[in-house]
Amino acid sequence: TTKNRRTPATTTGGVEYMDTSSHAGSQDDGNTNNDSSSLKCRRQKRLERNRESARLSRRRRKHYLEVLEERVAQLSKEMDAGRRWHVSQAVTQVAQKRLQALQQQQQQQ
């Protein structure tokens, strides 16, 4: 008796295993069509799971990017507000320093 051996057969979708005992000519019991049908069915199911997984991955990535974009917009607004506040403080301080300098000049005269 010959043991059923499985060898990898590469495909574009990954690795598929096929029974080499029927290809070696040691057994020909009519299960070749059934085996190939079973392989096709398993491959189709695997491809469908892979498609669904990819679809979910794209959806998660899209959501993550949307969250990041919202965060960037929020931080940009905060930065703009901080810059405006800083500029207003700087303008006020510059005005005060000029006033002090003018007052010192007038006192020296």
Coordinates of N, CA, C and O in Angstrom, one line a residue, residues 1-102:
T1 N 0.8 -1.2 0.0 CA 0.0 0.0 0.0 C 0.9 1.2 0.0 O 1.9 1.3 0.6
T2 N 0.4 2.2 -0.7 CA 1.1 3.5 -0.8 C 0.4 4.5 0.1 O -0.8 4.7 0.1
K3 N 1.2 5.2 0.9 CA 0.6 6.2 1.8 C 0.3 7.5 1.0 O 1.0 7.8 0.0
N4 N -0.8 8.2 1.4 CA -1.1 9.4 0.7 C -0.1 10.5 1.1 O 0.1 10.8 2.3
R5 N 0.6 11.1 0.2 CA 1.6 12.1 0.5 C 1.0 13.4 0.0 O 0.4 13.5 -1.0
R6 N 1.3 14.5 0.7 CA 0.9 15.9 0.3 C 2.1 16.7 0.0 O 3.0 16.8 0.8
T7 N 2.1 17.3 -1.2 CA 3.2 18.2 -1.6 C 2.7 19.5 -1.9 O 1.5 19.6 -2.4
P8 N 3.4 20.6 -1.6 CA 2.9 21.9 -1.9 C 3.0 22.2 -3.4 O 3.9 21.8 -4.1
A9 N 1.9 22.9 -3.9 CA 1.9 23.3 -5.2 C 1.6 24.8 -5.1 O 0.6 25.2 -4.6
T10 N 2.5 25.6 -5.6 CA 2.3 27.1 -5.4 C 1.3 27.6 -6.4 O 1.3 27.2 -7.5
T11 N 0.6 28.6 -5.9 CA -0.4 29.3 -6.8 C -0.2 30.8 -6.5 O 0.5 31.1 -5.6
T12 N -0.9 31.6 -7.2 CA -0.9 33.0 -6.9 C -1.5 33.4 -5.6 O -1.1 34.4 -5.0
G13 N -2.4 32.6 -5.1 CA -3.1 32.8 -3.9 C -2.4 32.3 -2.6 O -2.8 32.4 -1.5
G14 N -1.3 31.6 -2.8 CA -0.6 31.0 -1.7 C -0.1 29.6 -2.0 O 0.2 29.3 -3.1
V15 N -0.2 28.8 -1.0 CA 0.2 27.4 -1.1 C -1.0 26.5 -1.1 O -1.8 26.6 -0.2
E16 N -1.1 25.6 -2.0 CA -2.2 24.7 -2.1 C -1.6 23.3 -2.1 O -0.5 23.0 -2.6
Y17 N -2.3 22.4 -1.4 CA -1.7 21.0 -1.3 C -2.5 20.1 -2.1 O -3.7 20.2 -2.2
M18 N -1.8 19.2 -2.8 CA -2.5 18.2 -3.6 C -2.0 16.8 -3.3 O -0.8 16.7 -3.0
D19 N -2.8 15.9 -3.5 CA -2.5 14.5 -3.2 C -1.7 13.9 -4.4 O -2.1 13.9 -5.5
T20 N -0.4 13.5 -4.1 CA 0.5 13.0 -5.1 C 0.3 11.6 -5.4 O 0.8 11.1 -6.4
S21 N -0.4 10.9 -4.5 CA -0.5 9.4 -4.7 C -1.4 9.1 -6.0 O -1.1 8.1 -6.7
S22 N -2.4 9.9 -6.3 CA -3.2 9.6 -7.5 C -2.4 10.0 -8.7 O -2.6 9.5 -9.8
H23 N -1.5 11.0 -8.6 CA -0.7 11.4 -9.8 C 0.4 10.5 -10.1 O 0.9 10.4 -11.2
A24 N 0.8 9.7 -9.1 CA 1.9 8.7 -9.3 C 1.5 7.5 -10.0 O 2.3 6.7 -10.4
G25 N 0.2 7.3 -10.2 CA -0.3 6.1 -10.9 C -0.5 4.9 -10.0 O -0.9 3.9 -10.5
S26 N -0.3 5.1 -8.7 CA -0.5 4.0 -7.8 C -1.9 3.7 -7.5 O -2.3 2.6 -7.2
Q27 N -2.8 4.8 -7.6 CA -4.2 4.6 -7.3 C -5.0 5.4 -8.4 O -4.6 6.5 -8.7
D28 N -6.0 4.8 -8.9 CA -6.9 5.4 -9.8 C -8.3 5.0 -9.5 O -8.8 4.1 -10.2
D29 N -8.9 5.5 -8.4 CA -10.2 5.0 -8.0 C -11.3 5.9 -8.3 O -12.4 5.8 -7.8
G30 N -11.1 6.9 -9.2 CA -12.1 7.8 -9.6 C -12.3 9.0 -8.7 O -13.3 9.8 -8.9
N31 N -11.5 9.1 -7.7 CA -11.7 10.3 -6.8 C -10.9 11.5 -7.3 O -10.9 12.5 -6.6
T32 N -10.3 11.4 -8.4 CA -9.5 12.6 -8.9 C -10.4 13.8 -9.1 O -10.0 14.9 -8.7
N33 N -11.6 13.6 -9.7 CA -12.5 14.7 -9.9 C -13.0 15.3 -8.6 O -13.1 16.5 -8.4
N34 N -13.3 14.3 -7.6 CA -13.7 14.7 -6.3 C -12.7 15.5 -5.6 O -12.9 16.5 -4.9
D35 N -11.4 15.0 -5.7 CA -10.3 15.7 -5.0 C -10.1 17.1 -5.6 O -9.9 18.1 -4.9
S36 N -10.1 17.2 -6.9 CA -9.9 18.5 -7.6 C -11.0 19.4 -7.3 O -10.8 20.6 -7.1
S37 N -12.3 18.9 -7.2 CA -13.4 19.7 -6.9 C -13.3 20.2 -5.4 O -13.6 21.4 -5.1
S38 N -12.8 19.3 -4.5 CA -12.6 19.7 -3.1 C -11.6 20.8 -3.0 O -11.7 21.7 -2.3
L39 N -10.5 20.6 -3.8 CA -9.4 21.6 -3.8 C -9.9 23.0 -4.3 O -9.6 24.0 -3.7
K40 N -10.7 22.9 -5.3 CA -11.3 24.2 -5.9 C -12.2 24.8 -4.9 O -12.2 26.0 -4.7
C41 N -13.0 24.0 -4.2 CA -13.9 24.6 -3.2 C -13.2 25.2 -2.1 O -13.5 26.3 -1.6
R42 N -12.2 24.5 -1.6 CA -11.4 25.0 -0.5 C -10.7 26.3 -0.9 O -10.6 27.3 -0.2
R43 N -10.1 26.3 -2.1 CA -9.4 27.5 -2.6 C -10.4 28.7 -2.7 O -10.1 29.8 -2.4
Q44 N -11.6 28.4 -3.3 CA -12.6 29.5 -3.4 C -13.0 30.0 -2.0 O -13.1 31.2 -1.8
K45 N -13.1 29.1 -1.0 CA -13.5 29.6 0.3 C -12.3 30.4 0.9 O -12.6 31.5 1.5
R46 N -11.1 30.0 0.7 CA -9.9 30.7 1.2 C -9.8 32.1 0.5 O -9.6 33.1 1.2
L47 N -10.1 32.1 -0.8 CA -10.0 33.4 -1.5 C -11.1 34.3 -1.0 O -10.8 35.5 -0.8
E48 N -12.3 33.8 -0.7 CA -13.4 34.6 -0.2 C -13.0 35.2 1.1 O -13.3 36.3 1.4
R49 N -12.5 34.3 2.0 CA -12.1 34.8 3.3 C -11.0 35.9 3.2 O -11.0 36.9 3.9
N50 N -10.1 35.7 2.3 CA -9.0 36.6 2.1 C -9.6 38.0 1.6 O -9.2 39.0 2.0
R51 N -10.5 37.9 0.7 CA -11.2 39.1 0.2 C -11.9 39.9 1.3 O -11.8 41.1 1.4
E52 N -12.6 39.1 2.1 CA -13.3 39.8 3.2 C -12.3 40.4 4.2 O -12.5 41.5 4.7
S53 N -11.3 39.7 4.5 CA -10.2 40.2 5.4 C -9.6 41.5 4.8 O -9.4 42.4 5.6
A54 N -9.3 41.5 3.6 CA -8.8 42.7 2.9 C -9.8 43.8 3.0 O -9.4 45.0 3.2
R55 N -11.0 43.5 2.7 CA -12.1 44.5 2.8 C -12.2 45.2 4.2 O -12.2 46.4 4.3
L56 N -12.1 44.3 5.2 CA -12.2 44.8 6.6 C -10.9 45.6 6.9 O -11.0 46.7 7.6
S57 N -9.8 45.2 6.4 CA -8.5 45.9 6.6 C -8.6 47.3 6.0 O -8.2 48.3 6.6
R58 N -9.1 47.3 4.8 CA -9.2 48.7 4.1 C -10.2 49.6 4.9 O -9.9 50.8 5.0
R59 N -11.3 49.0 5.4 CA -12.2 49.8 6.2 C -11.6 50.3 7.5 O -11.8 51.5 7.8
R60 N -10.8 49.5 8.2 CA -10.2 49.9 9.4 C -9.1 51.0 9.1 O -9.0 52.0 9.8
R61 N -8.4 50.8 8.0 CA -7.4 51.8 7.7 C -8.0 53.1 7.3 O -7.5 54.2 7.7
K62 N -9.1 53.1 6.6 CA -9.8 54.3 6.2 C -10.3 55.0 7.5 O -10.1 56.3 7.6
H63 N -10.9 54.3 8.4 CA -11.4 54.9 9.6 C -10.2 55.5 10.4 O -10.3 56.6 10.9
Y64 N -9.1 54.8 10.5 CA -7.9 55.2 11.2 C -7.4 56.5 10.6 O -7.1 57.5 11.3
L65 N -7.4 56.6 9.3 CA -6.9 57.8 8.6 C -7.8 59.0 8.8 O -7.4 60.1 9.0
E66 N -9.2 58.7 8.9 CA -10.1 59.8 9.1 C -9.9 60.3 10.5 O -10.0 61.5 10.7
V67 N -9.7 59.4 11.5 CA -9.4 59.8 12.9 C -8.2 60.7 12.9 O -8.1 61.8 13.6
L68 N -7.1 60.2 12.2 CA -5.9 61.0 12.2 C -6.1 62.4 11.6 O -5.5 63.4 12.1
E69 N -6.8 62.4 10.5 CA -7.1 63.7 9.8 C -7.8 64.7 10.8 O -7.5 65.9 10.8
E70 N -8.8 64.1 11.5 CA -9.6 65.0 12.4 C -8.6 65.5 13.5 O -8.7 66.7 13.9
R71 N -7.7 64.6 14.0 CA -6.8 65.0 15.0 C -5.8 66.1 14.5 O -5.5 67.1 15.2
V72 N -5.4 66.0 13.3 CA -4.5 67.0 12.7 C -5.2 68.3 12.6 O -4.6 69.4 12.9
A73 N -6.5 68.3 12.1 CA -7.3 69.5 12.0 C -7.4 70.2 13.4 O -7.2 71.4 13.5
Q74 N -7.7 69.4 14.4 CA -7.9 69.9 15.8 C -6.6 70.5 16.3 O -6.6 71.6 16.8
L75 N -5.5 69.8 16.1 CA -4.2 70.3 16.6 C -3.8 71.6 15.8 O -3.2 72.5 16.4
S76 N -4.1 71.6 14.5 CA -3.8 72.8 13.7 C -4.5 74.0 14.2 O -4.0 75.1 14.3
K77 N -5.8 73.8 14.6 CA -6.6 74.9 15.1 C -6.0 75.4 16.5 O -5.9 76.6 16.7
E78 N -5.6 74.4 17.3 CA -5.0 74.8 18.6 C -3.7 75.5 18.4 O -3.4 76.5 19.1
M79 N -2.9 75.1 17.4 CA -1.6 75.8 17.1 C -1.9 77.2 16.6 O -1.2 78.1 17.0
D80 N -2.8 77.4 15.7 CA -3.2 78.7 15.2 C -3.6 79.6 16.4 O -3.2 80.8 16.4
A81 N -4.5 79.1 17.2 CA -4.9 79.9 18.4 C -3.8 80.3 19.3 O -3.7 81.4 19.7
G82 N -2.9 79.3 19.5 CA -1.7 79.6 20.3 C -0.8 80.6 19.7 O -0.3 81.5 20.4
R83 N -0.6 80.6 18.4 CA 0.2 81.5 17.7 C -0.4 82.9 17.8 O 0.3 83.9 18.0
R84 N -1.7 83.0 17.6 CA -2.4 84.3 17.6 C -2.3 84.9 19.0 O -2.0 86.1 19.2
W85 N -2.4 84.1 20.1 CA -2.3 84.5 21.4 C -0.9 85.0 21.7 O -0.7 86.1 22.2
H86 N 0.1 84.3 21.2 CA 1.5 84.6 21.4 C 1.8 85.9 20.7 O 2.5 86.8 21.2
V87 N 1.3 86.1 19.5 CA 1.5 87.3 18.7 C 0.9 88.5 19.4 O 1.5 89.6 19.6
S88 N -0.3 88.3 19.9 CA -1.0 89.4 20.7 C -0.2 89.8 21.9 O 0.0 91.0 22.2
Q89 N 0.4 88.8 22.6 CA 1.2 89.1 23.8 C 2.5 89.8 23.4 O 2.9 90.8 24.1
A90 N 3.1 89.4 22.3 CA 4.3 90.0 21.9 C 4.0 91.5 21.4 O 4.8 92.4 21.8
V91 N 3.0 91.7 20.7 CA 2.6 93.1 20.3 C 2.4 94.0 21.5 O 2.9 95.1 21.6
T92 N 1.7 93.4 22.5 CA 1.4 94.2 23.7 C 2.8 94.5 24.4 O 3.0 95.7 24.9
Q93 N 3.6 93.6 24.6 CA 4.9 93.8 25.2 C 5.8 94.8 24.4 O 6.4 95.6 25.0
V94 N 5.8 94.7 23.1 CA 6.6 95.6 22.3 C 6.0 97.0 22.5 O 6.8 98.0 22.6
A95 N 4.7 97.2 22.5 CA 4.1 98.5 22.7 C 4.5 99.0 24.1 O 4.8 100.2 24.2
Q96 N 4.4 98.2 25.1 CA 4.8 98.6 26.4 C 6.3 99.0 26.5 O 6.6 100.1 27.1
K97 N 7.2 98.3 25.9 CA 8.6 98.6 25.8 C 8.8 99.9 25.1 O 9.6 100.8 25.5
R98 N 8.1 100.2 24.0 CA 8.3 101.4 23.3 C 7.8 102.6 24.2 O 8.5 103.6 24.2
L99 N 6.7 102.4 24.8 CA 6.2 103.4 25.7 C 7.2 103.8 26.8 O 7.5 104.9 27.1
Q100 N 7.8 102.7 27.4 CA 8.8 102.9 28.5 C 10.0 103.6 27.9 O 10.5 104.5 28.5
A101 N 10.4 103.3 26.7 CA 11.6 103.9 26.1 C 11.3 105.4 25.8 O 12.1 106.2 26.1
L102 N 10.1 105.7 25.3 CA 9.7 107.1 25.1 C 9.7 107.9 26.4 O 10.1 109.0 26.5

